[in-house]
């Protein structure tokens, strides 16, 4: 089920600090994955049952943004699984966790995204990069819609609509709760991931792309980098060291800054 047919990603470059980073990630990745999945599940379960009839909309916003952040965490975990760093000791468990995260994120097919993501790393910001625009859809919303069409299908959308209506009419989940804490956060999460993980780092700079990764890091404080998108803004570092998990990218970022 999880046999990888694409050629392996480029090997991580070995430096004085790289071995320590790799060794610490052997069990840290699965701990992070279990934590994110568990917090997301508990949070969603609680939010689907709370009575929000007396809430003003502005009071719901922190809860919506919190749930959006957790949805983004699910995708980031699946992304790390594609790089084999959720559980390096056991590839089957690693890819199972990745497929689980994408399934609960939005019924996304792990194998399909895995192949596309490898194409992205081997051919970033090029005609063969499935995440890149086609030369016409360069502004944010046009690129976002072009991007989403490559990853979503009518079957996924219809299936999600069926699940939504089953939860509403058969199990009597509150419709407002499902909309605010399931539907809206998943959509906002896709915008967040696209903006910080594709649009900002892979838009062509005025001075042109920097080879070979054709990406750039969005420099920001580490705490803000985590809040915005689990350090996905440290994107050049991610392409340079694709086997480093998201939660250790700040170490690579600080190492790069000190080298400069």
Short mmCIF file of C-alpha atoms in Angstrom, two decimals:
data_model
loop_
_atom_site.label_atom_id
_atom_site.label_comp_id
_atom_site.label_asym_id
_atom_site.label_seq_id
_atom_site.Cartn_x
_atom_site.Cartn_y
_atom_site.Cartn_z
CA UNK A 1 0.00 0.00 0.00
CA UNK A 2 2.78 2.40 0.88
CA UNK A 3 5.43 1.33 -1.61
CA UNK A 4 7.25 4.41 -2.85
CA UNK A 5 7.63 4.44 -6.61
CA UNK A 6 9.35 7.80 -6.96
CA UNK A 7 13.15 8.20 -6.73
CA UNK A 8 14.32 9.18 -3.24
CA UNK A 9 14.54 12.80 -2.20
CA UNK A 10 18.00 14.37 -2.16
CA UNK A 11 20.05 13.22 0.80
CA UNK A 12 20.36 15.63 3.70
CA UNK A 13 23.67 17.47 3.70
CA UNK A 14 25.92 16.41 6.55
CA UNK A 15 27.32 19.20 8.67
CA UNK A 16 28.64 19.42 12.20
CA UNK A 17 25.15 19.94 13.55
CA UNK A 18 23.11 17.77 11.20
CA UNK A 19 23.71 14.36 12.89
CA UNK A 20 22.39 15.68 16.20
CA UNK A 21 19.30 17.04 14.51
CA UNK A 22 18.64 13.72 12.78
CA UNK A 23 19.18 11.57 15.86
CA UNK A 24 16.81 13.60 18.00
CA UNK A 25 14.05 13.23 15.43
CA UNK A 26 13.80 9.40 15.53
CA UNK A 27 11.04 9.36 18.16
CA UNK A 28 10.26 13.08 18.35
CA UNK A 29 8.35 12.94 15.07
CA UNK A 30 5.86 10.29 16.17
CA UNK A 31 5.41 12.03 19.53
CA UNK A 32 4.59 15.29 17.72
CA UNK A 33 2.24 13.49 15.34
CA UNK A 34 0.32 11.74 18.13
CA UNK A 35 0.10 15.00 20.07
CA UNK A 36 -1.29 16.97 17.10
CA UNK A 37 -3.80 14.27 16.11
CA UNK A 38 -4.97 13.84 19.72
CA UNK A 39 -5.35 17.55 20.42
CA UNK A 40 -7.20 18.05 17.13
CA UNK A 41 -9.59 15.16 17.86
CA UNK A 42 -10.30 16.21 21.45
CA UNK A 43 -10.71 19.85 20.46
CA UNK A 44 -13.09 19.07 17.59
CA UNK A 45 -15.11 16.68 19.75
CA UNK A 46 -15.58 19.30 22.45
CA UNK A 47 -16.33 22.13 20.03
CA UNK A 48 -19.00 20.11 18.20
CA UNK A 49 -20.95 19.70 21.43
CA UNK A 50 -20.69 23.10 23.13
CA UNK A 51 -23.72 25.37 23.08
CA UNK A 52 -22.80 28.43 21.00
CA UNK A 53 -26.30 29.88 20.76
CA UNK A 54 -25.41 32.71 23.15
CA UNK A 55 -22.02 33.41 21.59
CA UNK A 56 -21.36 36.53 19.58
CA UNK A 57 -19.48 35.87 16.36
CA UNK A 58 -16.37 37.69 17.58
CA UNK A 59 -16.33 35.32 20.56
CA UNK A 60 -16.14 32.37 18.17
CA UNK A 61 -13.19 33.73 16.22
CA UNK A 62 -10.45 32.54 18.66
CA UNK A 63 -11.98 29.05 18.61
CA UNK A 64 -12.16 29.06 14.80
CA UNK A 65 -8.53 30.18 14.52
CA UNK A 66 -7.46 27.58 17.10
CA UNK A 67 -9.14 24.81 15.15
CA UNK A 68 -7.63 26.16 11.92
CA UNK A 69 -4.18 25.95 13.49
CA UNK A 70 -4.80 22.31 14.45
CA UNK A 71 -6.03 21.45 10.95
CA UNK A 72 -2.85 22.95 9.56
CA UNK A 73 -0.92 20.77 12.00
CA UNK A 74 -2.56 17.68 10.55
CA UNK A 75 -1.37 18.57 7.07
CA UNK A 76 2.12 19.49 8.26
CA UNK A 77 2.32 16.09 9.97
CA UNK A 78 1.31 14.37 6.73
CA UNK A 79 3.93 16.46 4.93
CA UNK A 80 6.61 15.26 7.35
CA UNK A 81 5.45 11.68 6.76
CA UNK A 82 6.06 12.21 3.04
CA UNK A 83 9.65 12.99 3.97
CA UNK A 84 9.87 9.90 6.16
CA UNK A 85 10.51 11.77 9.41
CA UNK A 86 7.36 11.08 11.41
CA UNK A 87 8.68 7.64 12.32
CA UNK A 88 11.94 6.91 10.48
CA UNK A 89 12.39 3.52 12.17
CA UNK A 90 9.26 2.08 10.54
CA UNK A 91 8.21 3.37 7.09
CA UNK A 92 4.85 1.56 7.20
CA UNK A 93 3.85 3.30 10.43
CA UNK A 94 5.29 6.56 9.11
CA UNK A 95 3.16 6.47 5.94
CA UNK A 96 0.10 5.17 7.79
CA UNK A 97 0.17 8.24 10.04
CA UNK A 98 0.57 10.44 6.97
CA UNK A 99 -2.40 8.85 5.22
CA UNK A 100 -4.49 9.08 8.41
CA UNK A 101 -3.75 12.80 8.76
CA UNK A 102 -4.73 13.53 5.15
CA UNK A 103 -7.87 11.41 5.46
CA UNK A 104 -9.18 13.24 8.52
CA UNK A 105 -7.97 16.55 7.09
CA UNK A 106 -10.21 16.25 4.04
CA UNK A 107 -10.25 12.75 2.53
CA UNK A 108 -7.09 13.58 0.59
CA UNK A 109 -5.28 10.63 -1.09
CA UNK A 110 -1.85 10.21 0.49
CA UNK A 111 -0.19 8.34 -2.37
CA UNK A 112 -1.28 10.94 -4.92
CA UNK A 113 0.00 13.83 -2.80
CA UNK A 114 3.20 11.94 -2.03
CA UNK A 115 4.08 11.62 -5.72
CA UNK A 116 3.17 15.25 -6.40
CA UNK A 117 5.23 16.46 -3.46
CA UNK A 118 8.30 14.60 -4.69
CA UNK A 119 7.83 16.18 -8.10
CA UNK A 120 7.69 19.56 -6.37
CA UNK A 121 11.00 18.96 -4.59
CA UNK A 122 12.76 17.71 -7.69
CA UNK A 123 11.41 20.49 -9.94
CA UNK A 124 10.53 23.48 -7.73
CA UNK A 125 8.88 26.50 -9.36
CA UNK A 126 8.98 24.98 -12.84
CA UNK A 127 6.54 23.74 -15.47
CA UNK A 128 6.74 20.22 -14.03
CA UNK A 129 6.12 21.38 -10.46
CA UNK A 130 2.48 20.44 -9.65
CA UNK A 131 2.34 23.18 -7.00
CA UNK A 132 3.42 25.97 -9.33
CA UNK A 133 1.25 28.31 -11.37
CA UNK A 134 1.03 27.97 -15.15
CA UNK A 135 2.61 31.33 -15.89
CA UNK A 136 -0.76 33.07 -15.98
CA UNK A 137 -2.26 32.55 -12.52
CA UNK A 138 0.43 34.41 -10.58
CA UNK A 139 -1.69 36.45 -8.14
CA UNK A 140 -2.69 34.85 -4.85
CA UNK A 141 -6.31 33.88 -5.48
CA UNK A 142 -5.84 32.77 -9.10
CA UNK A 143 -2.84 30.65 -8.11
CA UNK A 144 -4.72 29.25 -5.10
CA UNK A 145 -7.69 28.14 -7.23
CA UNK A 146 -5.35 26.69 -9.87
CA UNK A 147 -3.47 24.88 -7.10
CA UNK A 148 -6.61 23.48 -5.44
CA UNK A 149 -8.01 22.12 -8.70
CA UNK A 150 -4.98 19.84 -8.89
CA UNK A 151 -5.60 18.32 -5.46
CA UNK A 152 -9.39 18.23 -5.06
CA UNK A 153 -11.93 16.14 -6.90
CA UNK A 154 -15.71 16.20 -7.06
CA UNK A 155 -15.74 12.76 -5.43
CA UNK A 156 -14.01 14.15 -2.33
CA UNK A 157 -16.34 17.14 -2.16
CA UNK A 158 -19.50 15.05 -2.60
CA UNK A 159 -18.30 12.52 0.00
CA UNK A 160 -17.64 15.29 2.51
CA UNK A 161 -21.11 16.72 1.84
CA UNK A 162 -22.65 13.29 2.46
CA UNK A 163 -20.72 12.94 5.74
CA UNK A 164 -21.80 16.45 6.77
CA UNK A 165 -25.47 15.67 6.18
CA UNK A 166 -25.25 12.28 7.90
CA UNK A 167 -23.80 13.96 10.98
CA UNK A 168 -26.51 16.62 10.82
CA UNK A 169 -29.63 14.53 10.16
CA UNK A 170 -28.73 11.07 11.51
CA UNK A 171 -26.51 11.85 14.49
CA UNK A 172 -27.97 15.35 15.06
CA UNK A 173 -24.73 17.26 15.36
CA UNK A 174 -25.40 21.03 15.60
CA UNK A 175 -25.10 22.52 12.12
CA UNK A 176 -23.55 25.80 13.30
CA UNK A 177 -20.90 23.94 15.28
CA UNK A 178 -19.96 21.80 12.30
CA UNK A 179 -19.76 24.85 10.06
CA UNK A 180 -17.69 26.97 12.45
CA UNK A 181 -15.35 24.29 13.78
CA UNK A 182 -15.08 21.79 10.94
CA UNK A 183 -15.88 23.35 7.56
CA UNK A 184 -14.54 26.89 8.04
CA UNK A 185 -11.25 25.86 9.74
CA UNK A 186 -10.46 23.32 7.02
CA UNK A 187 -10.93 25.98 4.32
CA UNK A 188 -8.92 28.58 6.24
CA UNK A 189 -6.22 26.00 6.81
CA UNK A 190 -5.86 25.40 3.06
CA UNK A 191 -5.42 29.15 2.57
CA UNK A 192 -2.87 29.29 5.36
CA UNK A 193 -0.87 26.37 3.99
CA UNK A 194 -0.93 27.72 0.45
CA UNK A 195 0.04 31.27 1.48
CA UNK A 196 2.95 30.35 3.75
CA UNK A 197 4.03 27.11 2.08
CA UNK A 198 3.67 27.88 -1.63
CA UNK A 199 2.78 31.46 -2.54
CA UNK A 200 5.25 33.38 -0.37
CA UNK A 201 8.29 31.07 -0.64
CA UNK A 202 7.88 30.18 -4.32
CA UNK A 203 6.80 33.49 -5.84
CA UNK A 204 9.59 34.77 -8.04
CA UNK A 205 11.65 37.52 -6.35
CA UNK A 206 12.44 40.73 -8.22
CA UNK A 207 16.06 39.63 -8.58
CA UNK A 208 15.04 36.20 -9.87
CA UNK A 209 15.06 32.73 -8.36
CA UNK A 210 17.98 31.40 -6.37
CA UNK A 211 19.02 27.98 -7.64
CA UNK A 212 18.68 25.09 -7.10
CA UNK A 213 15.63 25.25 -4.78
CA UNK A 214 13.96 28.30 -6.35
CA UNK A 215 12.47 29.16 -2.97
CA UNK A 216 13.05 31.71 -0.28
CA UNK A 217 12.73 31.84 3.48
CA UNK A 218 10.27 34.27 5.01
CA UNK A 219 12.39 35.49 7.92
CA UNK A 220 10.40 35.97 11.09
CA UNK A 221 10.90 35.30 14.82
CA UNK A 222 10.69 31.63 15.72
CA UNK A 223 7.55 32.02 17.86
CA UNK A 224 5.76 33.84 15.02
CA UNK A 225 7.04 31.31 12.49
CA UNK A 226 5.42 28.55 14.55
CA UNK A 227 2.08 30.33 14.91
CA UNK A 228 1.81 31.28 11.24
CA UNK A 229 2.45 27.82 9.80
CA UNK A 230 4.58 25.44 11.89
CA UNK A 231 7.83 26.96 10.57
CA UNK A 232 6.81 26.32 6.96
CA UNK A 233 8.07 29.83 6.22
CA UNK A 234 11.64 28.57 6.71
CA UNK A 235 11.20 27.17 3.26
CA UNK A 236 14.66 27.40 1.74
CA UNK A 237 15.95 25.49 4.75
CA UNK A 238 13.27 22.86 4.21
CA UNK A 239 14.33 22.35 0.58
CA UNK A 240 17.99 22.33 1.54
CA UNK A 241 17.41 19.80 4.34
CA UNK A 242 14.25 17.88 3.32
CA UNK A 243 14.72 15.18 5.98
CA UNK A 244 14.53 17.59 8.92
CA UNK A 245 11.08 17.65 10.63
CA UNK A 246 9.11 20.88 10.93
CA UNK A 247 9.80 21.29 14.62
CA UNK A 248 13.58 21.29 14.06
CA UNK A 249 13.63 23.74 11.17
CA UNK A 250 14.36 26.64 13.58
CA UNK A 251 17.70 24.98 14.35
CA UNK A 252 18.54 24.89 10.65
CA UNK A 253 17.31 28.47 10.25
CA UNK A 254 19.53 29.70 13.11
CA UNK A 255 22.44 27.68 11.73
CA UNK A 256 21.98 29.29 8.31
CA UNK A 257 21.83 32.78 9.81
CA UNK A 258 25.01 32.20 11.82
CA UNK A 259 26.80 30.93 8.70
CA UNK A 260 25.77 34.09 6.86
#
